[in-house]
Amino acid sequence: MTVMTLSSTGASSASKLTWGDIKWPHINKEVKRLQMRIAKAVREGAHGKAKALQWLLTHSYSAKLLAVRKVTQNTGANTPGVDGVLWRTPKQKMQAVTSLQRRGYLSQPLHRIQIPKKSGGHRPLSIPTLKDRSMQALHLLALEPVAETKADRNTYGFRPKRSTADAIGQCFNILSRKVSPSWILEGDIRACFDTLSGIWLEEHILMDKQLLSKWLTAGYVEKNSLHPTFDGVPQGGIISPALLVLALSGLENAIKSVASPKDKVNVVIYADDFIVTAATKEVLEAKVMPVVASFLKERGLELSLTKTKITHIDEGFDF
């Protein structure tokens, strides 16, 4: 049985296809090919072309299949959102694929729970419905090539094929030489996911603006009460990490633009934490900190005063 490709934007003619019939290597290849075209368009500054390719990808049957597969294979597949709906059978999954339509789509509020933190207190976890997760997964396929193209060179969190070990390795490369910088700014962005400006995201992120707005303003339900949301991206949203990567892209260049080679400034970013090295404490205080504060403020963010500090390498640091 023939699996529909990216050139086929509708799902109706694939109605006889079953979940077990799908040739996943072929589907992956088709989606990957278009993702590479999106990345190329972004690199060339052809944003109009990139948007057209994103539209093609998010309306393709192949991408919708992959989106539902990702969501139903995820560890949270058995955790429903506010609608209580789960997709467990092959038939339910195929029906879910055909339901991923932009026209008439409404994002539902997220189900919020509080997760205990090792350091004490709690952090909120917002759980979308499976359909909302799948719509986000679908549009993440089109956004990820943008994020990977625009991300700072030394950003390691929330990126494919990059890990904590890579970030640690880069720190070692920077700090293990005799002429290495001696001072470290340990930066921690306060409540990064919760305070990231929705207006900034809608103005700067290369994706479907209407859908992005729906996700950012969907609100959440906690203890049977509906709460509106105006800023921030939900911790638990499939597309949220990519949005954060894009929001922080440019931070490394902004910092390095105010430094000279003798300042020995290096930047390593992992999720909402980062370090900046320098030859002296004064470079970090007088040059780096003001640039970081200004960059974050534009995005509705700020450093945590309690967790951000400047230390000498001999004292060690946490990252």
PDB file of N, CA and C in Angstrom, residues 44-83:
ATOM      1  N   GLU A  44      19.773  31.344   4.081  1.00  0.00           N
ATOM      2  CA  GLU A  44      19.901  32.300   2.981  1.00  0.00           C
ATOM      3  C   GLU A  44      19.095  33.577   3.221  1.00  0.00           C
ATOM      4  N   GLY A  45      18.388  33.631   4.351  1.00  0.00           N
ATOM      5  CA  GLY A  45      17.593  34.812   4.660  1.00  0.00           C
ATOM      6  C   GLY A  45      16.304  34.910   3.876  1.00  0.00           C
ATOM      7  N   ALA A  46      15.904  33.810   3.246  1.00  0.00           N
ATOM      8  CA  ALA A  46      14.669  33.781   2.451  1.00  0.00           C
ATOM      9  C   ALA A  46      13.505  33.364   3.339  1.00  0.00           C
ATOM     10  N   HIS A  47      13.077  34.261   4.210  1.00  0.00           N
ATOM     11  CA  HIS A  47      12.057  33.916   5.201  1.00  0.00           C
ATOM     12  C   HIS A  47      10.695  33.652   4.573  1.00  0.00           C
ATOM     13  N   GLY A  48      10.393  34.336   3.479  1.00  0.00           N
ATOM     14  CA  GLY A  48       9.136  34.067   2.783  1.00  0.00           C
ATOM     15  C   GLY A  48       9.095  32.648   2.247  1.00  0.00           C
ATOM     16  N   LYS A  49      10.195  32.218   1.670  1.00  0.00           N
ATOM     17  CA  LYS A  49      10.286  30.849   1.162  1.00  0.00           C
ATOM     18  C   LYS A  49      10.211  29.848   2.309  1.00  0.00           C
ATOM     19  N   ALA A  50      10.891  30.166   3.418  1.00  0.00           N
ATOM     20  CA  ALA A  50      10.868  29.276   4.580  1.00  0.00           C
ATOM     21  C   ALA A  50       9.445  29.111   5.104  1.00  0.00           C
ATOM     22  N   LYS A  51       8.688  30.198   5.166  1.00  0.00           N
ATOM     23  CA  LYS A  51       7.298  30.135   5.639  1.00  0.00           C
ATOM     24  C   LYS A  51       6.436  29.287   4.712  1.00  0.00           C
ATOM     25  N   ALA A  52       6.658  29.407   3.409  1.00  0.00           N
ATOM     26  CA  ALA A  52       5.900  28.595   2.453  1.00  0.00           C
ATOM     27  C   ALA A  52       6.219  27.115   2.626  1.00  0.00           C
ATOM     28  N   LEU A  53       7.479  26.807   2.866  1.00  0.00           N
ATOM     29  CA  LEU A  53       7.885  25.418   3.086  1.00  0.00           C
ATOM     30  C   LEU A  53       7.333  24.896   4.410  1.00  0.00           C
ATOM     31  N   GLN A  54       7.288  25.759   5.419  1.00  0.00           N
ATOM     32  CA  GLN A  54       6.688  25.366   6.695  1.00  0.00           C
ATOM     33  C   GLN A  54       5.211  25.027   6.511  1.00  0.00           C
ATOM     34  N   TRP A  55       4.504  25.831   5.730  1.00  0.00           N
ATOM     35  CA  TRP A  55       3.089  25.567   5.465  1.00  0.00           C
ATOM     36  C   TRP A  55       2.940  24.210   4.788  1.00  0.00           C
ATOM     37  N   LEU A  56       3.784  23.930   3.808  1.00  0.00           N
ATOM     38  CA  LEU A  56       3.722  22.653   3.106  1.00  0.00           C
ATOM     39  C   LEU A  56       3.950  21.493   4.069  1.00  0.00           C
ATOM     40  N   LEU A  57       4.921  21.647   4.949  1.00  0.00           N
ATOM     41  CA  LEU A  57       5.238  20.576   5.893  1.00  0.00           C
ATOM     42  C   LEU A  57       4.104  20.345   6.885  1.00  0.00           C
ATOM     43  N   THR A  58       3.573  21.416   7.457  1.00  0.00           N
ATOM     44  CA  THR A  58       2.545  21.259   8.493  1.00  0.00           C
ATOM     45  C   THR A  58       1.197  20.818   7.932  1.00  0.00           C
ATOM     46  N   HIS A  59       1.021  20.890   6.626  1.00  0.00           N
ATOM     47  CA  HIS A  59      -0.206  20.401   5.998  1.00  0.00           C
ATOM     48  C   HIS A  59      -0.013  19.035   5.343  1.00  0.00           C
ATOM     49  N   SER A  60       1.174  18.468   5.483  1.00  0.00           N
ATOM     50  CA  SER A  60       1.450  17.182   4.843  1.00  0.00           C
ATOM     51  C   SER A  60       0.984  16.019   5.711  1.00  0.00           C
ATOM     52  N   TYR A  61       0.548  14.976   5.062  1.00  0.00           N
ATOM     53  CA  TYR A  61       0.086  13.789   5.777  1.00  0.00           C
ATOM     54  C   TYR A  61       1.246  13.086   6.476  1.00  0.00           C
ATOM     55  N   SER A  62       2.410  13.083   5.835  1.00  0.00           N
ATOM     56  CA  SER A  62       3.583  12.439   6.428  1.00  0.00           C
ATOM     57  C   SER A  62       3.945  13.073   7.763  1.00  0.00           C
ATOM     58  N   ALA A  63       3.954  14.404   7.804  1.00  0.00           N
ATOM     59  CA  ALA A  63       4.304  15.099   9.043  1.00  0.00           C
ATOM     60  C   ALA A  63       3.265  14.861  10.128  1.00  0.00           C
ATOM     61  N   LYS A  64       1.995  14.792   9.743  1.00  0.00           N
ATOM     62  CA  LYS A  64       0.939  14.524  10.722  1.00  0.00           C
ATOM     63  C   LYS A  64       1.087  13.124  11.309  1.00  0.00           C
ATOM     64  N   LEU A  65       1.461  12.176  10.478  1.00  0.00           N
ATOM     65  CA  LEU A  65       1.716  10.823  10.982  1.00  0.00           C
ATOM     66  C   LEU A  65       2.842  10.841  12.012  1.00  0.00           C
ATOM     67  N   LEU A  66       3.930  11.525  11.689  1.00  0.00           N
ATOM     68  CA  LEU A  66       5.062  11.587  12.613  1.00  0.00           C
ATOM     69  C   LEU A  66       4.695  12.285  13.913  1.00  0.00           C
ATOM     70  N   ALA A  67       3.882  13.322  13.829  1.00  0.00           N
ATOM     71  CA  ALA A  67       3.486  14.064  15.029  1.00  0.00           C
ATOM     72  C   ALA A  67       2.701  13.179  15.985  1.00  0.00           C
ATOM     73  N   VAL A  68       1.736  12.445  15.455  1.00  0.00           N
ATOM     74  CA  VAL A  68       0.934  11.552  16.299  1.00  0.00           C
ATOM     75  C   VAL A  68       1.798  10.426  16.845  1.00  0.00           C
ATOM     76  N   ARG A  69       2.702   9.922  16.024  1.00  0.00           N
ATOM     77  CA  ARG A  69       3.595   8.855  16.496  1.00  0.00           C
ATOM     78  C   ARG A  69       4.459   9.336  17.657  1.00  0.00           C
ATOM     79  N   LYS A  70       5.010  10.543  17.543  1.00  0.00           N
ATOM     80  CA  LYS A  70       5.855  11.080  18.607  1.00  0.00           C
ATOM     81  C   LYS A  70       5.085  11.207  19.909  1.00  0.00           C
ATOM     82  N   VAL A  71       3.882  11.733  19.825  1.00  0.00           N
ATOM     83  CA  VAL A  71       3.078  11.961  21.028  1.00  0.00           C
ATOM     84  C   VAL A  71       2.651  10.647  21.664  1.00  0.00           C
ATOM     85  N   THR A  72       2.274   9.667  20.861  1.00  0.00           N
ATOM     86  CA  THR A  72       1.779   8.399  21.408  1.00  0.00           C
ATOM     87  C   THR A  72       2.903   7.474  21.852  1.00  0.00           C
ATOM     88  N   GLN A  73       4.141   7.762  21.464  1.00  0.00           N
ATOM     89  CA  GLN A  73       5.284   6.980  21.941  1.00  0.00           C
ATOM     90  C   GLN A  73       5.962   7.638  23.129  1.00  0.00           C
ATOM     91  N   ASN A  74       5.601   8.874  23.408  1.00  0.00           N
ATOM     92  CA  ASN A  74       6.196   9.619  24.510  1.00  0.00           C
ATOM     93  C   ASN A  74       5.800   9.009  25.847  1.00  0.00           C
ATOM     94  N   THR A  75       6.645   9.217  26.868  1.00  0.00           N
ATOM     95  CA  THR A  75       6.353   8.668  28.196  1.00  0.00           C
ATOM     96  C   THR A  75       5.070   9.237  28.791  1.00  0.00           C
ATOM     97  N   GLY A  76       4.637  10.396  28.322  1.00  0.00           N
ATOM     98  CA  GLY A  76       3.409  10.993  28.840  1.00  0.00           C
ATOM     99  C   GLY A  76       2.168  10.625  28.057  1.00  0.00           C
ATOM    100  N   ALA A  77       2.290   9.629  27.170  1.00  0.00           N
ATOM    101  CA  ALA A  77       1.161   9.266  26.309  1.00  0.00           C
ATOM    102  C   ALA A  77      -0.050   8.789  27.091  1.00  0.00           C
ATOM    103  N   ASN A  78       0.177   8.273  28.296  1.00  0.00           N
ATOM    104  CA  ASN A  78      -0.928   7.773  29.117  1.00  0.00           C
ATOM    105  C   ASN A  78      -1.429   8.806  30.122  1.00  0.00           C
ATOM    106  N   THR A  79      -0.964  10.038  29.974  1.00  0.00           N
ATOM    107  CA  THR A  79      -1.422  11.126  30.840  1.00  0.00           C
ATOM    108  C   THR A  79      -2.294  12.067  30.027  1.00  0.00           C
ATOM    109  N   PRO A  80      -3.594  12.078  30.278  1.00  0.00           N
ATOM    110  CA  PRO A  80      -4.490  12.917  29.468  1.00  0.00           C
ATOM    111  C   PRO A  80      -4.448  14.377  29.886  1.00  0.00           C
ATOM    112  N   GLY A  81      -4.953  15.233  29.019  1.00  0.00           N
ATOM    113  CA  GLY A  81      -5.121  16.640  29.346  1.00  0.00           C
ATOM    114  C   GLY A  81      -6.483  16.871  29.959  1.00  0.00           C
ATOM    115  N   VAL A  82      -6.992  18.077  29.850  1.00  0.00           N
ATOM    116  CA  VAL A  82      -8.261  18.418  30.497  1.00  0.00           C
ATOM    117  C   VAL A  82      -9.451  17.664  29.906  1.00  0.00           C
ATOM    118  N   ASP A  83      -9.318  17.167  28.672  1.00  0.00           N
ATOM    119  CA  ASP A  83     -10.442  16.455  28.050  1.00  0.00           C
ATOM    120  C   ASP A  83     -10.489  14.980  28.406  1.00  0.00           C
TER     121      ASP A  83
END
